Structures are given as C-alpha cells and as structure tokens.
Coordinates of C-alpha atoms in Angstrom, one line a residue:
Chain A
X1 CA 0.0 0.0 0.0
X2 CA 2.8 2.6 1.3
X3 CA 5.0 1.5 -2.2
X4 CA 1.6 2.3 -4.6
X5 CA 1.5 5.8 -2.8
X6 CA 4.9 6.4 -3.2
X7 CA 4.4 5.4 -7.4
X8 CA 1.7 8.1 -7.6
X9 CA 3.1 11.1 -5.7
X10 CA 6.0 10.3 -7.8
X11 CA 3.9 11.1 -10.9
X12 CA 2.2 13.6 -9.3
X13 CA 5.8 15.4 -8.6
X14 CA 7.4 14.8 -12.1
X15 CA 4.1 15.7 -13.4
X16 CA 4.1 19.2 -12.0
X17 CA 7.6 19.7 -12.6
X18 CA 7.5 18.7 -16.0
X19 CA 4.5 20.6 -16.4
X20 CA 5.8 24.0 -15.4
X21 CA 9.2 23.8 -17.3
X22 CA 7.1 23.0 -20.2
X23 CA 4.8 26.1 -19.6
X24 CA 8.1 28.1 -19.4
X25 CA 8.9 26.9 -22.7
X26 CA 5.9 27.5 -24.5
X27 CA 5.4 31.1 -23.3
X28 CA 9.1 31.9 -24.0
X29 CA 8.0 30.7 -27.8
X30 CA 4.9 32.9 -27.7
X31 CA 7.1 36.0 -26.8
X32 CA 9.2 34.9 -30.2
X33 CA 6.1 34.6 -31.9
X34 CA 3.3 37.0 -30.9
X35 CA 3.7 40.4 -32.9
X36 CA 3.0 43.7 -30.3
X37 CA 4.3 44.1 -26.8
X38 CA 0.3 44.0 -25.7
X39 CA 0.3 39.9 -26.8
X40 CA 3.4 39.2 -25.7
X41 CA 3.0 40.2 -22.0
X42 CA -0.1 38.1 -22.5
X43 CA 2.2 35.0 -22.8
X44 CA 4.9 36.3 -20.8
X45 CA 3.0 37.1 -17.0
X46 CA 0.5 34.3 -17.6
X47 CA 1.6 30.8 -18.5
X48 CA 4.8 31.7 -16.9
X49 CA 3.1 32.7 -13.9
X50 CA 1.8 29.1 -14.0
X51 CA 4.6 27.5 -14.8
X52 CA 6.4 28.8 -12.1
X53 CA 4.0 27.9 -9.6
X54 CA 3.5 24.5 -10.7
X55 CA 7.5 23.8 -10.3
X56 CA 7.4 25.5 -6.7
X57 CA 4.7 23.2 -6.1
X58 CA 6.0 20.2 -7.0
X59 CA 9.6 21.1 -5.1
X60 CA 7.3 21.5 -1.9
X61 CA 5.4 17.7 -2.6
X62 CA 9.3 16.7 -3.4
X63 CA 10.7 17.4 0.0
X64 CA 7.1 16.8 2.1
X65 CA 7.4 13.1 0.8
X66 CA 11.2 12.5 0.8
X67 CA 12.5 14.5 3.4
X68 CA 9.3 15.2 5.8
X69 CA 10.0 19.0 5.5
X70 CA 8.0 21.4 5.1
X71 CA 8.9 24.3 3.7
X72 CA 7.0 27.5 4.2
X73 CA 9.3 29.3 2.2
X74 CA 8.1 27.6 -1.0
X75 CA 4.6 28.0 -0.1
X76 CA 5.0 31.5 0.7
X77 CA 6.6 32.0 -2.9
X78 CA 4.1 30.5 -4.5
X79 CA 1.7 33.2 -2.9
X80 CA 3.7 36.0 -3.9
X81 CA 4.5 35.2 -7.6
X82 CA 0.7 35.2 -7.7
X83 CA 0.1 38.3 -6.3
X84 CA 2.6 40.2 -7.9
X85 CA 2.6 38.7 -11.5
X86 CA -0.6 40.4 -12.9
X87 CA 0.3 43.6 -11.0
X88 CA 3.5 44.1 -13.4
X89 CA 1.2 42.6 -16.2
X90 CA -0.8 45.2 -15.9
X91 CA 2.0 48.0 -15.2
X92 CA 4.4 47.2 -18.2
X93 CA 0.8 47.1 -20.4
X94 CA -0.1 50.3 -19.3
X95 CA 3.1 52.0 -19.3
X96 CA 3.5 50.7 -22.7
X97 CA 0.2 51.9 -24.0
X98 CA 0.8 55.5 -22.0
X99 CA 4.5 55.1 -24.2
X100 CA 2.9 54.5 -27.2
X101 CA 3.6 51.8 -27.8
X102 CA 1.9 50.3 -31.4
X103 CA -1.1 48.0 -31.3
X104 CA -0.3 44.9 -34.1
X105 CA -1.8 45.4 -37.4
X106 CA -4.3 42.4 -36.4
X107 CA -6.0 44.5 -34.0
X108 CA -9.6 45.3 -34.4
X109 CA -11.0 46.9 -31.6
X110 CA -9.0 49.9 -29.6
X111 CA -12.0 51.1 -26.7
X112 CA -9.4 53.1 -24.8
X113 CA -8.7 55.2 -27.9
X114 CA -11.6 57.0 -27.5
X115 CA -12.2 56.3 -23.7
X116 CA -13.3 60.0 -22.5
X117 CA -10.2 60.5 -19.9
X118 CA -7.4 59.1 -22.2
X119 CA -8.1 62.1 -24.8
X120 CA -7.5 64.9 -22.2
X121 CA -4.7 63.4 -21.0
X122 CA -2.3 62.4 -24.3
X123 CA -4.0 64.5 -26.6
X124 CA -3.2 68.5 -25.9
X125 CA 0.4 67.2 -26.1
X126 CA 0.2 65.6 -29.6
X127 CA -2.3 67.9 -31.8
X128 CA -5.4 66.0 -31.3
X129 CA -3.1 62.3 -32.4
X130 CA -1.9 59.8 -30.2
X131 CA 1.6 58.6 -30.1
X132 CA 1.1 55.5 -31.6
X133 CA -0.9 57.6 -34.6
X134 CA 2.1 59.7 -35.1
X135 CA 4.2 56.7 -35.5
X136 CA 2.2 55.0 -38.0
X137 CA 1.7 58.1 -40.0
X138 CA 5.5 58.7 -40.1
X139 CA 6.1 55.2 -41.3
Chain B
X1 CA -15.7 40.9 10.3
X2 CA -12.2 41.6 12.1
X3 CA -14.8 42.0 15.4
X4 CA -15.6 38.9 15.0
X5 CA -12.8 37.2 14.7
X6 CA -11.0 38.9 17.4
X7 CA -14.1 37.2 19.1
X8 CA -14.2 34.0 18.0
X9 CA -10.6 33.9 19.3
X10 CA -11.1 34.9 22.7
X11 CA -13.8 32.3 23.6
X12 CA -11.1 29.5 21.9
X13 CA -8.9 31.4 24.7
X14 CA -11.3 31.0 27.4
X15 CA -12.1 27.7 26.4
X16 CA -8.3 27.1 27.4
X17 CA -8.8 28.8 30.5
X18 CA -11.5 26.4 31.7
X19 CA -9.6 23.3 30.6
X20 CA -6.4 24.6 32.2
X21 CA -4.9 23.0 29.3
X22 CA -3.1 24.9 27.2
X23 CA -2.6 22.9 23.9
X24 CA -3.1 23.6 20.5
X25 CA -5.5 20.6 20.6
X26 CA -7.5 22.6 22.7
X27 CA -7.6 26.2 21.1
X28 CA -8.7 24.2 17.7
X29 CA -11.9 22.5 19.9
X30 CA -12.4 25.6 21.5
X31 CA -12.3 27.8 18.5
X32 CA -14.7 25.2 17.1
X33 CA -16.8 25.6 20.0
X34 CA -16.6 29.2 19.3
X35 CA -17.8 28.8 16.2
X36 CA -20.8 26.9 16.4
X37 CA -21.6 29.7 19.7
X38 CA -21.3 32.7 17.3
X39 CA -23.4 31.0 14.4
X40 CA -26.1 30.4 16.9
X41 CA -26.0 33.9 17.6
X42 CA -25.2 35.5 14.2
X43 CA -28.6 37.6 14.2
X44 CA -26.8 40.3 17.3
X45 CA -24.1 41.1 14.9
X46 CA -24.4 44.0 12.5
X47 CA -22.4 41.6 9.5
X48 CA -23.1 38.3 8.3
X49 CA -21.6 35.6 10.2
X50 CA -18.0 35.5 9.6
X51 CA -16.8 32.2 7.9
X52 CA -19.5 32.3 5.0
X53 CA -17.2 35.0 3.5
X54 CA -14.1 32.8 4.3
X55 CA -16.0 29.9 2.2
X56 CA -16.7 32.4 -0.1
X57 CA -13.4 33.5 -0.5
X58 CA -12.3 29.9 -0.9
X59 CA -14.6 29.1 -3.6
X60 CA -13.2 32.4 -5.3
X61 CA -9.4 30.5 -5.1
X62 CA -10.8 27.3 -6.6
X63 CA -12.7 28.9 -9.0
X64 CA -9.8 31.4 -10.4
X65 CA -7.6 28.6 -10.4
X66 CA -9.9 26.7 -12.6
X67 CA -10.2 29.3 -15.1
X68 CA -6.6 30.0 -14.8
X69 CA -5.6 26.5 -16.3
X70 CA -8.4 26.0 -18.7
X71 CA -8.1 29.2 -20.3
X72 CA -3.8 28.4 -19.9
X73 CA -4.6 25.7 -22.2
X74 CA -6.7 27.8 -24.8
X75 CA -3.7 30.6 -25.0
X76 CA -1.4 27.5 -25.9
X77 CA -3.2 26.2 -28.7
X78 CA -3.5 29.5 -30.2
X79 CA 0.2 29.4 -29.6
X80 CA 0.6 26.7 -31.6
X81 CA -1.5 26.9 -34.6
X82 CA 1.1 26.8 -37.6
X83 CA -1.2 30.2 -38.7
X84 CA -1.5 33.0 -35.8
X85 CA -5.0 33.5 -36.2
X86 CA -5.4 35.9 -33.0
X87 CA -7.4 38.8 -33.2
X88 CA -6.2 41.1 -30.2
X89 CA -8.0 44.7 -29.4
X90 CA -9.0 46.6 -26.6
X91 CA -12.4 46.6 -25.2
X92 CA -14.1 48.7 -22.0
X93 CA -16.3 46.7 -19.8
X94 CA -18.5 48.6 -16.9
X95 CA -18.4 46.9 -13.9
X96 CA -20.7 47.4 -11.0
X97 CA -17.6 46.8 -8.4
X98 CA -17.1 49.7 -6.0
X99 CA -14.0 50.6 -4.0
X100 CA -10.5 50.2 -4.6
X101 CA -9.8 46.7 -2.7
X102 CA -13.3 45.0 -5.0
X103 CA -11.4 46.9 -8.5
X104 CA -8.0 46.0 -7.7
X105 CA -8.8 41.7 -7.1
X106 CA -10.8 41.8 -10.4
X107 CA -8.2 43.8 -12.1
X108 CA -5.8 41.1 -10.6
X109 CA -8.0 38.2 -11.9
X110 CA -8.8 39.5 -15.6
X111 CA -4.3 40.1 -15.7
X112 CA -3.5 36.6 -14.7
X113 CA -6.8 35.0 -16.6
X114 CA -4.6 34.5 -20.2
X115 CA -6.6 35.6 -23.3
X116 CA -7.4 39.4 -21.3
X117 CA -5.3 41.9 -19.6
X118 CA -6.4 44.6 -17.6
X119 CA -4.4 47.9 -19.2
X120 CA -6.3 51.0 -17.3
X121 CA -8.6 51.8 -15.0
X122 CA -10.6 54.6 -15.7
X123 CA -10.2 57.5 -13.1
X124 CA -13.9 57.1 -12.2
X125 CA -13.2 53.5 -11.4
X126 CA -16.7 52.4 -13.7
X127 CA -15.0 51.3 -16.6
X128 CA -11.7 48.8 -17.1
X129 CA -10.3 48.6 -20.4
X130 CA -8.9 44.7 -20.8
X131 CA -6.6 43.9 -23.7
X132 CA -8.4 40.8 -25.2
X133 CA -5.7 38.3 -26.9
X134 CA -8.9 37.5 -29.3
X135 CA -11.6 39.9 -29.8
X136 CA -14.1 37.8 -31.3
X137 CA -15.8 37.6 -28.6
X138 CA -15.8 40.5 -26.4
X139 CA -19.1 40.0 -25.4
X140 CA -18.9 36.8 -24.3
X141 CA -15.6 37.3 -22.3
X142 CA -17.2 40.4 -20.2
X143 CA -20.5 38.6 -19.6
X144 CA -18.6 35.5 -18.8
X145 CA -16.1 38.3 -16.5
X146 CA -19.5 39.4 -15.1
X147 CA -20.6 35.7 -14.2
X148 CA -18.0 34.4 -12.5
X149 CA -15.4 36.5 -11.1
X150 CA -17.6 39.5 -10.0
X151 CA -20.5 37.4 -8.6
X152 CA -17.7 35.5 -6.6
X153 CA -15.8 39.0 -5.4
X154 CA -19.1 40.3 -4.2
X155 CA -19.8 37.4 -2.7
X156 CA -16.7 38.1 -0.4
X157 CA -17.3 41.6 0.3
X158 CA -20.7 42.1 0.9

C-alpha cells in the first residue's frame, strides 16, 4: 500500500515539474512569436506565472514526501508570484500603452482610444493624435 | 468581520482557560466551540456571520484557479497553430464593483486569466479597459467576467 502511494506522488511530482518547465517553454515561444508588446506580455506574465508555480509546487510535494520537510518558504513563494505577476502585467501594459507603444496590425478593436479620460490626458500634447498615430503616419 | 474574529478567538482562549490546558488541541476544539456559539448567535451582529465569506473567498481561489488553467490551455493552442489566427484589441467593460480593494482583485484576476489583460482603470473607477488576446468575442468574455469573477468577489465583500 505505502510502495503504490509512493508510485503516484512520484507522478504527481514529475508531473508538475514537467508541467511548469514546459509552460516556461511555450510562453518563451509565444514572446518569439506574438507580434506587439500588448500579446506578448499576455504569454509572458500568464503561462509563466503558471509555470512557475507548478514547479514550486512540485519542489514542496518533493521534500514533504522524501525528506518530511515542510517548507514554508516555497509555499510563501508561491503566494507572492501570484500576487505580484498580474500587477507588473498590468504595469508594463499600461506604461507601454501611455508610451505609445503600437497595437499589431491584427487588432480590431482599440475602446481606450476613444475612452473619454485618455483624450485629455495624451492629446493637448500631440495635436489632437496619439503617439502610436504619429508613429504609424511617419512610417 | 475583524470584530468577530478577534471574538471568536477569545472564547477559543477561554475555552483554554476552563480546561487549564493549554494545547493547541485545545484552542482548535475551543475555536470550534466558538464557532458553532457565534453562528447560533449570528442575528446580534451588525455583519453576516463571519466564515461564509471565508467559504466564499475559498470558492473564489478554486474557481480562479480553474479558469486560470483552462483558459492556460486555450492561449497554448492559439500558440501553436502553424497560422497565428489571433485577433487582439482593446475593449471597456462597466463593472458594477465599487471601492478600490473589490477593483484591484478583479483587475488582478482579468491580468492573470490569459486571453485578457487589464491595461487601465478609468479615473472614475466604472469602466476597465482589458486587452483581449482575441476579440471575437468580447461580449462573451465580459458577460462571462461578469458571471463568475464579480459574482464570486461580491460574494466576499458584501
């Protein structure tokens, strides 16, 4: 009975492990692949985010079954990679956008553009364009 | 809410105090005891009775970790597809949330939800503009927003 438990929190570990480094991977091929810095931060906090956790997961199951240790520390990084992830998500996004920063040429929809706050704020600097206008114009 | 916590905890104290038996055995029975006392007498207090919103708040966590793997998946396989066929775009969605701690955990749980991104909050805190990884179906992502996550956060707050 004890060796069957032992078989499947082994697979649960190399299952979460595996998991998250594979996560990693794939999101570090998104940011190669996605075209604006909007998509790419989508890849970049998210499935890493994941990823990460996943692996700090599976190195707290690795020493609570081998070594009967329980380590806090892991826990506790699990917690803050969750809570600070999306904040810089949403920082880097917005500071890009604020920046200028151009929307890929597959984008449909741009809400904020118009949003009534936005245009008092980045508009009596630019003559009635926004930065990322500019730069299309110019190219 | 804190009140009654702070509350809860002293009767698991005195519960100690009677046993003259200071163990952690015995604060968990007493704050048990506790427990069951202040849900028997939830209709003097001016809030709900505490631990539905800590079951509420669980249910949040198991919820936001579903969606946070399922919709993991969905941003992979658009990943993959030999033809990027993502549509990405900006769209505003009202929400009825109020005050900055309610804003700030949905904000939090549209950014690490893949497929949106929360890029502003309007200065009038009514309106979030999300960066949607596929457009299609902006209507469906805010009424889906609007079904899960800020049912579940109001559910903690209020």
């Amino acid at each position: 009975m004890h060796e069957i438990g032992m078989t499947i929190v082994e697979w649960i570990i190399g299952l979460l492990v595996l998991g998250g480094a594979l996560l990693g991977a794939l999101s570090a091929f998104g940011l190669l692949r996605l075209p604006d810095v909007y998509t790419r931060s989508h890849a970049a906090t998210k499935s890493t985010t994941l990823g990460v956790m996943s692996i700090l997961l599976g190195a707290f199951l690795y020493f609570v079954a081998y070594d009967n240790y329980v380590s806090a520390k892991l826990l506790l990084g699990i917690v803050f990679v969750l809570i600070t992830a999306p904040v810089a998500g949403h920082l880097i996004g917005r500071a890009a956008y604020k920046s200028g920063a151009p929307l890929s040429d597959r984008t449909v929809q741009d809400d904020l553009k118009h949003a009534p706050h936005t245009d008092t704020q980045l508009r009596e600097h630019t003559d009635g364009q926004l930065p990322h206008e500019r730069e299309r114009q110019r190219e | 809410m804190g009140l009654q916590i702070v509350l809860n905890l002293i009767i698991a104290v005195v519960w100690m105090f009677l046993n003259n038996e200071w163990t952690a055995v015995q604060l968990i029975v007493g704050y048990a005891l506790g427990a069951l006392i202040m849900l028997a007498l939830r209709r003097f207090f001016n809030h709900d009775f505490y631990l539905r919103r800590v079951w509420a708040f669980l249910l949040l966590l198991v919820l936001f970790l579903r969606e946070l793997i399922m919709s993991n998946i969905s941003v992979i396989r658009e990943l993959l597809r030999p033809k990027l066929a993502i549509r990405p775009g900006i769209f505003a969605y009202d929400t009825e949330l109020r005050g900055d701690w309610e804003i700030t955990a949905l904000a939090c749980l549209i950014t690490l939800t893949p497929g949106t991104l929360t890029l502003e909050v309007s200065p009038d805190q009514r309106t979030l503009y999300i960066h949607a990884m596929d457009i299609a179906d902006a209507e469906e992502l805010s009424a889906q927003i609007r079904s899960t996550f800020e049912k579940a956060i109001k559910e903690v707050t209020r």
